[in-house]
Short mmCIF file of C-alpha atoms in Angstrom, two decimals:
data_model
loop_
_atom_site.label_atom_id
_atom_site.label_comp_id
_atom_site.label_asym_id
_atom_site.label_seq_id
_atom_site.Cartn_x
_atom_site.Cartn_y
_atom_site.Cartn_z
CA UNK A 980 -24.87 44.71 -0.10
CA UNK A 981 -22.62 47.37 1.06
CA UNK A 982 -25.17 47.81 3.85
CA UNK A 983 -25.69 44.03 4.53
CA UNK A 984 -21.65 43.93 5.00
CA UNK A 985 -22.20 46.13 7.85
CA UNK A 986 -23.92 43.90 9.62
CA UNK A 987 -21.85 41.88 12.23
CA UNK A 988 -20.79 38.78 10.79
CA UNK A 989 -22.63 38.92 8.04
CA UNK A 990 -19.82 38.36 5.51
CA UNK A 991 -18.99 35.10 7.43
CA UNK A 992 -22.88 34.31 6.93
CA UNK A 993 -22.72 34.82 3.09
CA UNK A 994 -19.72 32.50 2.63
CA UNK A 995 -20.70 30.15 4.28
CA UNK A 996 -24.26 29.83 2.74
CA UNK A 997 -21.80 28.89 -0.52
CA UNK A 998 -20.03 26.29 1.34
CA UNK A 999 -23.00 24.84 2.66
CA UNK A 1000 -24.41 24.31 -0.77
CA UNK A 1001 -21.27 22.82 -1.84
CA UNK A 1002 -21.53 20.75 0.85
CA UNK A 1003 -25.15 19.07 -0.08
CA UNK A 1004 -23.86 19.14 -3.93
CA UNK A 1005 -20.72 16.85 -2.88
CA UNK A 1006 -22.87 14.94 -0.48
CA UNK A 1007 -25.51 14.16 -3.33
CA UNK A 1008 -22.56 12.88 -5.72
CA UNK A 1009 -21.21 10.75 -2.80
CA UNK A 1010 -25.03 9.04 -2.53
CA UNK A 1011 -24.95 8.44 -6.23
CA UNK A 1012 -21.36 7.39 -7.46
CA UNK A 1013 -20.17 6.47 -4.34
CA UNK A 1014 -21.86 5.14 -1.35
CA UNK A 1015 -21.65 1.44 -0.79
CA UNK A 1016 -25.15 -0.84 -2.18
CA UNK A 1017 -27.15 -0.89 0.99
CA UNK A 1018 -29.61 -3.62 -0.34
CA UNK A 1019 -30.10 -6.38 2.75
CA UNK A 1020 -32.27 -6.03 6.10
CA UNK A 1021 -30.17 -5.58 9.07
CA UNK A 1022 -30.35 -9.24 10.24
CA UNK A 1023 -29.37 -10.26 7.06
CA UNK A 1024 -26.11 -7.93 6.75
CA UNK A 1025 -25.19 -9.62 10.18
CA UNK A 1026 -25.24 -13.16 8.86
CA UNK A 1027 -23.31 -11.76 5.98
CA UNK A 1028 -20.81 -10.29 7.82
CA UNK A 1029 -20.81 -13.61 10.00
CA UNK A 1030 -20.17 -15.62 7.07
CA UNK A 1031 -17.68 -13.00 5.83
CA UNK A 1032 -15.58 -13.62 9.04
CA UNK A 1033 -15.44 -16.87 8.58
CA UNK A 1034 -14.59 -16.72 5.28
CA UNK A 1035 -11.68 -14.04 6.20
CA UNK A 1036 -10.54 -16.41 8.88
CA UNK A 1037 -9.85 -19.59 6.17
CA UNK A 1038 -7.93 -16.91 3.90
CA UNK A 1039 -6.03 -15.97 6.70
CA UNK A 1040 -4.30 -19.43 7.90
CA UNK A 1041 -4.03 -19.28 3.99
CA UNK A 1042 -1.58 -16.30 4.41
CA UNK A 1043 0.21 -18.41 6.86
CA UNK A 1044 0.48 -21.48 5.47
CA UNK A 1045 1.61 -20.24 1.91
CA UNK A 1046 2.32 -16.71 2.14
CA UNK A 1047 0.37 -13.70 -0.30
CA UNK A 1048 -2.59 -14.42 -1.85
CA UNK A 1049 -4.19 -12.85 -4.75
CA UNK A 1050 -7.97 -13.83 -5.28
CA UNK A 1051 -9.95 -13.33 -8.18
CA UNK A 1052 -13.54 -12.74 -7.22
CA UNK A 1053 -16.14 -13.74 -9.32
CA UNK A 1054 -19.77 -12.80 -9.56
CA UNK A 1055 -21.91 -13.53 -6.37
CA UNK A 1056 -24.44 -16.13 -7.80
CA UNK A 1057 -27.41 -15.14 -5.98
CA UNK A 1058 -26.04 -11.22 -5.22
CA UNK A 1059 -28.55 -8.53 -4.47
CA UNK A 1060 -29.46 -5.71 -7.54
CA UNK A 1061 -26.56 -3.31 -6.80
CA UNK A 1062 -23.92 -6.66 -5.73
CA UNK A 1063 -24.01 -5.97 -2.06
CA UNK A 1064 -23.04 -9.42 -1.25
CA UNK A 1065 -19.74 -9.12 -3.63
CA UNK A 1066 -18.69 -5.41 -2.67
CA UNK A 1067 -18.95 -6.77 0.91
CA UNK A 1068 -16.43 -9.37 -0.03
CA UNK A 1069 -14.16 -7.66 -1.57
CA UNK A 1070 -14.05 -5.53 1.67
CA UNK A 1071 -13.50 -8.24 3.54
CA UNK A 1072 -10.91 -9.99 2.37
CA UNK A 1073 -8.78 -7.15 1.03
CA UNK A 1074 -8.58 -6.07 5.14
CA UNK A 1075 -7.03 -9.60 5.58
CA UNK A 1076 -3.48 -8.85 5.79
CA UNK A 1077 -1.49 -10.57 2.50
CA UNK A 1078 -4.53 -10.90 0.72
CA UNK A 1079 -5.06 -9.25 -2.46
CA UNK A 1080 -8.82 -9.51 -3.74
CA UNK A 1081 -9.86 -8.39 -6.97
CA UNK A 1082 -12.07 -8.62 -10.28
CA UNK A 1083 -11.62 -10.94 -13.19
CA UNK A 1084 -9.02 -9.34 -15.33
CA UNK A 1085 -10.45 -9.93 -18.52
CA UNK A 1086 -13.55 -11.72 -19.79
CA UNK A 1087 -11.80 -14.79 -21.27
CA UNK A 1088 -10.83 -15.88 -17.50
CA UNK A 1089 -14.56 -14.89 -16.07
CA UNK A 1090 -15.56 -16.91 -19.13
CA UNK A 1091 -13.73 -19.91 -18.76
CA UNK A 1092 -14.16 -19.77 -14.93
CA UNK A 1093 -17.54 -19.55 -15.27
CA UNK A 1094 -17.92 -23.13 -17.56
CA UNK A 1095 -15.47 -24.78 -14.56
CA UNK A 1096 -17.89 -23.45 -12.03
CA UNK A 1097 -20.91 -24.80 -13.70
CA UNK A 1098 -19.61 -27.92 -14.05
CA UNK A 1099 -18.83 -28.22 -10.43
CA UNK A 1100 -22.81 -27.20 -9.99
CA UNK A 1101 -23.47 -30.16 -12.35
CA UNK A 1102 -25.12 -28.01 -14.87
CA UNK A 1103 -22.83 -28.78 -17.79
CA UNK A 1104 -19.92 -31.84 -18.34
CA UNK A 1105 -16.66 -31.17 -17.20
CA UNK A 1106 -14.51 -30.10 -20.58
CA UNK A 1107 -12.53 -27.13 -19.69
CA UNK A 1108 -8.83 -27.33 -17.96
CA UNK A 1109 -8.46 -25.14 -14.47
CA UNK A 1110 -5.21 -24.24 -15.99
CA UNK A 1111 -6.66 -22.01 -18.77
CA UNK A 1112 -8.59 -19.95 -16.29
CA UNK A 1113 -5.20 -18.70 -15.53
CA UNK A 1114 -3.25 -18.08 -18.76
CA UNK A 1115 -4.28 -14.28 -18.78
CA UNK A 1116 -3.57 -13.79 -15.08
CA UNK A 1117 -0.47 -15.62 -13.97
CA UNK A 1118 -0.10 -13.71 -10.66
CA UNK A 1119 -3.40 -15.21 -9.27
CA UNK A 1120 -3.49 -17.98 -6.61
CA UNK A 1121 -6.98 -18.55 -6.75
CA UNK A 1122 -10.45 -17.70 -8.50
CA UNK A 1123 -13.58 -18.61 -6.43
CA UNK A 1124 -17.06 -17.99 -6.88
CA UNK A 1125 -19.58 -17.30 -4.28
CA UNK A 1126 -23.09 -19.23 -4.13
CA UNK A 1127 -25.04 -17.34 -1.76
CA UNK A 1128 -28.24 -17.51 0.18
CA UNK A 1129 -29.20 -15.23 2.48
CA UNK A 1130 -33.13 -14.84 4.42
CA UNK A 1131 -34.06 -13.15 7.61
CA UNK A 1132 -37.43 -13.49 10.26
CA UNK A 1133 -38.58 -11.55 12.60
CA UNK A 1134 -35.58 -12.36 14.96
CA UNK A 1135 -32.85 -13.56 12.75
CA UNK A 1136 -31.05 -14.50 10.05
CA UNK A 1137 -28.87 -16.77 8.25
CA UNK A 1138 -26.46 -16.84 5.24
CA UNK A 1139 -25.41 -19.68 3.27
CA UNK A 1140 -22.46 -19.78 1.07
CA UNK A 1141 -20.98 -22.15 -1.54
CA UNK A 1142 -17.00 -21.38 -2.35
CA UNK A 1143 -16.16 -22.74 -5.41
CA UNK A 1144 -12.70 -22.59 -5.97
CA UNK A 1145 -10.03 -22.83 -9.11
CA UNK A 1146 -6.34 -22.91 -7.00
CA UNK A 1147 -2.92 -22.78 -7.93
CA UNK A 1148 -0.32 -24.98 -6.45
CA UNK A 1149 1.82 -23.05 -4.06
CA UNK A 1150 5.41 -25.12 -5.65
CA UNK A 1151 7.15 -23.93 -8.69
CA UNK A 1152 5.30 -25.97 -11.36
CA UNK A 1153 1.92 -23.83 -10.32
CA UNK A 1154 -0.42 -26.95 -10.99
CA UNK A 1155 -3.84 -25.17 -11.46
CA UNK A 1156 -7.21 -27.63 -9.88
CA UNK A 1157 -10.64 -27.48 -8.85
CA UNK A 1158 -10.15 -27.05 -4.69
CA UNK A 1159 -12.66 -28.20 -2.07
CA UNK A 1160 -15.61 -26.39 -2.27
CA UNK A 1161 -16.12 -24.82 1.33
CA UNK A 1162 -19.66 -24.64 2.96
CA UNK A 1163 -20.09 -21.78 5.35
CA UNK A 1164 -22.89 -20.61 7.44
CA UNK A 1165 -23.60 -17.19 8.96
CA UNK A 1166 -25.94 -16.32 11.37
CA UNK A 1167 -27.56 -13.30 13.69
CA UNK A 1168 -30.04 -12.69 16.09
CA UNK A 1169 -31.85 -15.33 18.30
CA UNK A 1170 -30.35 -17.83 15.51
CA UNK A 1171 -26.79 -16.90 16.46
CA UNK A 1172 -25.29 -19.22 19.29
CA UNK A 1173 -25.05 -17.45 22.67
CA UNK A 1174 -21.19 -18.03 23.51
CA UNK A 1175 -20.57 -16.01 20.26
CA UNK A 1176 -22.68 -13.02 20.78
CA UNK A 1177 -20.87 -9.88 20.58
CA UNK A 1178 -20.14 -8.33 24.16
CA UNK A 1179 -21.49 -5.32 25.13
CA UNK A 1180 -24.61 -5.66 23.03
CA UNK A 1181 -28.46 -4.85 23.85
CA UNK A 1182 -30.61 -1.45 24.24
CA UNK A 1183 -28.47 -0.16 26.94
CA UNK A 1184 -25.13 -0.62 25.92
CA UNK A 1185 -26.65 0.73 22.13
CA UNK A 1186 -27.69 3.76 24.07
CA UNK A 1187 -25.11 4.37 25.87
CA UNK A 1188 -22.63 4.61 23.13
CA UNK A 1189 -25.25 7.14 21.08
CA UNK A 1190 -25.43 9.52 24.58
CA UNK A 1191 -21.55 9.59 25.15
CA UNK A 1192 -20.50 10.42 21.05
CA UNK A 1193 -23.41 12.93 21.33
CA UNK A 1194 -21.85 14.64 24.39
CA UNK A 1195 -19.36 14.55 23.14
CA UNK A 1196 -20.11 16.02 19.59
CA UNK A 1197 -21.59 18.86 21.87
CA UNK A 1198 -19.13 19.55 24.36
CA UNK A 1199 -16.72 19.79 21.21
CA UNK A 1200 -19.42 22.15 19.19
CA UNK A 1201 -19.93 24.28 22.45
CA UNK A 1202 -15.83 24.71 23.22
CA UNK A 1203 -14.11 24.77 19.75
CA UNK A 1204 -15.27 28.36 18.75
CA UNK A 1205 -14.43 29.82 22.49
CA UNK A 1206 -10.62 27.91 22.48
CA UNK A 1207 -10.44 29.97 19.06
CA UNK A 1208 -10.72 33.14 20.68
CA UNK A 1209 -6.97 34.23 20.06
CA UNK A 1210 -7.51 32.86 16.09
CA UNK A 1211 -10.61 34.72 15.70
CA UNK A 1212 -9.43 38.03 16.59
CA UNK A 1213 -6.03 37.56 14.69
CA UNK A 1214 -8.50 37.12 11.69
CA UNK A 1215 -11.60 39.79 12.33
CA UNK A 1216 -8.68 42.05 12.57
CA UNK A 1217 -7.34 41.59 9.33
CA UNK A 1218 -10.75 42.34 7.67
CA UNK A 1219 -10.68 40.15 4.86
CA UNK A 1220 -14.18 38.03 3.96
CA UNK A 1221 -12.05 35.06 2.44
CA UNK A 1222 -10.39 34.96 6.35
CA UNK A 1223 -13.52 35.05 7.78
CA UNK A 1224 -15.26 32.33 5.35
CA UNK A 1225 -12.19 30.23 6.10
CA UNK A 1226 -12.57 30.47 10.17
CA UNK A 1227 -15.65 29.40 9.92
CA UNK A 1228 -15.77 26.39 7.32
CA UNK A 1229 -12.74 24.93 9.51
CA UNK A 1230 -14.52 25.44 12.95
CA UNK A 1231 -18.03 23.65 11.35
CA UNK A 1232 -15.30 20.58 9.75
CA UNK A 1233 -13.82 20.23 13.02
CA UNK A 1234 -16.94 19.54 14.50
CA UNK A 1235 -17.91 16.74 11.42
CA UNK A 1236 -14.15 15.57 12.52
CA UNK A 1237 -15.05 15.47 16.14
CA UNK A 1238 -18.19 13.23 15.42
CA UNK A 1239 -16.40 10.39 12.77
CA UNK A 1240 -13.90 10.63 15.21
CA UNK A 1241 -16.14 8.93 17.56
CA UNK A 1242 -16.83 6.36 15.51
CA UNK A 1243 -13.13 5.58 14.24
CA UNK A 1244 -13.58 7.68 10.82
CA UNK A 1245 -15.71 4.59 9.66
CA UNK A 1246 -18.28 6.00 7.18
CA UNK A 1247 -21.93 4.49 7.59
CA UNK A 1248 -24.99 6.10 6.59
CA UNK A 1249 -26.13 6.66 10.63
CA UNK A 1250 -22.74 8.64 10.81
CA UNK A 1251 -23.18 10.70 7.45
CA UNK A 1252 -26.74 11.90 8.49
CA UNK A 1253 -25.63 13.33 11.93
CA UNK A 1254 -22.98 14.70 10.19
CA UNK A 1255 -25.81 16.24 8.11
CA UNK A 1256 -27.52 17.53 10.95
CA UNK A 1257 -24.20 18.66 12.76
CA UNK A 1258 -23.17 21.02 10.16
CA UNK A 1259 -25.70 23.63 10.62
CA UNK A 1260 -26.09 23.26 14.16
CA UNK A 1261 -22.29 23.99 14.32
CA UNK A 1262 -22.45 26.48 11.73
CA UNK A 1263 -25.05 28.17 13.26
CA UNK A 1264 -23.24 27.95 16.91
CA UNK A 1265 -19.86 28.94 15.48
CA UNK A 1266 -21.39 31.75 13.44
CA UNK A 1267 -22.85 33.35 16.65
CA UNK A 1268 -19.90 32.94 18.77
CA UNK A 1269 -17.74 34.39 15.94
CA UNK A 1270 -20.52 37.56 15.66
CA UNK A 1271 -19.45 37.98 19.60
CA UNK A 1272 -15.87 37.93 19.13
CA UNK A 1273 -16.27 40.19 16.00
CA UNK A 1274 -18.47 43.00 18.34
CA UNK A 1275 -15.78 42.46 20.96
CA UNK A 1276 -12.84 43.19 18.60
#
């Protein structure tokens, strides 16, 4: 090992291998425990997003008229295996300023609400009093259950929502009642009206979006290690494996940070895959440049 340590840059490389292995373990943990559900096809997901936008607009209007809203979201009827529809419903509603979407705070609420929603669907007689749903959730303004149907064809998708609601009045008595059921339709692809298509879509717009991001990331990967030249010379003068490794890791993580900056730091499967490809590429470039700086120090 003493002989290997005399090879220029080997100290940085050996520390980097351990850090790369740690990053791989972190990715596996994220993929198995924290990664959002990814059950729907692309056209189905776009149709779902269209429906959720309309649902979000409804609750944005509720906030403007009635103030902040706390909404209990029941399990979705017709959801995917991993609950992607409910997961994205929480994401969309919580993105509306003034809306807090939560899961049922206790099993009793879910059981009582389920009975009422079944009566709305005609599956059982109406027995439960809507007021009992809020007995242990006095802070909730509304309980909703979505019945969803998401389908797609070769070039279009459709998402049908039936949103059943148990609501509380805004007055002092906070009277509970069964709200009007909302029917929402989301469309994607060729089924979506032409005037509502997103601007700037299509093959060339998508290709340009990928190209400019790739150019920015590659330029940053090439420039950052040279910009760090004064800092690298200072670090190498300290003759510390730890500092060498931290410098190498910092430059590599900066490359990844530039990548996520081009997509507004939004986690998505393509961005994560690109980051995994960039890690070894950026690590290799940074290692070679740091070796050159070390040789000239």
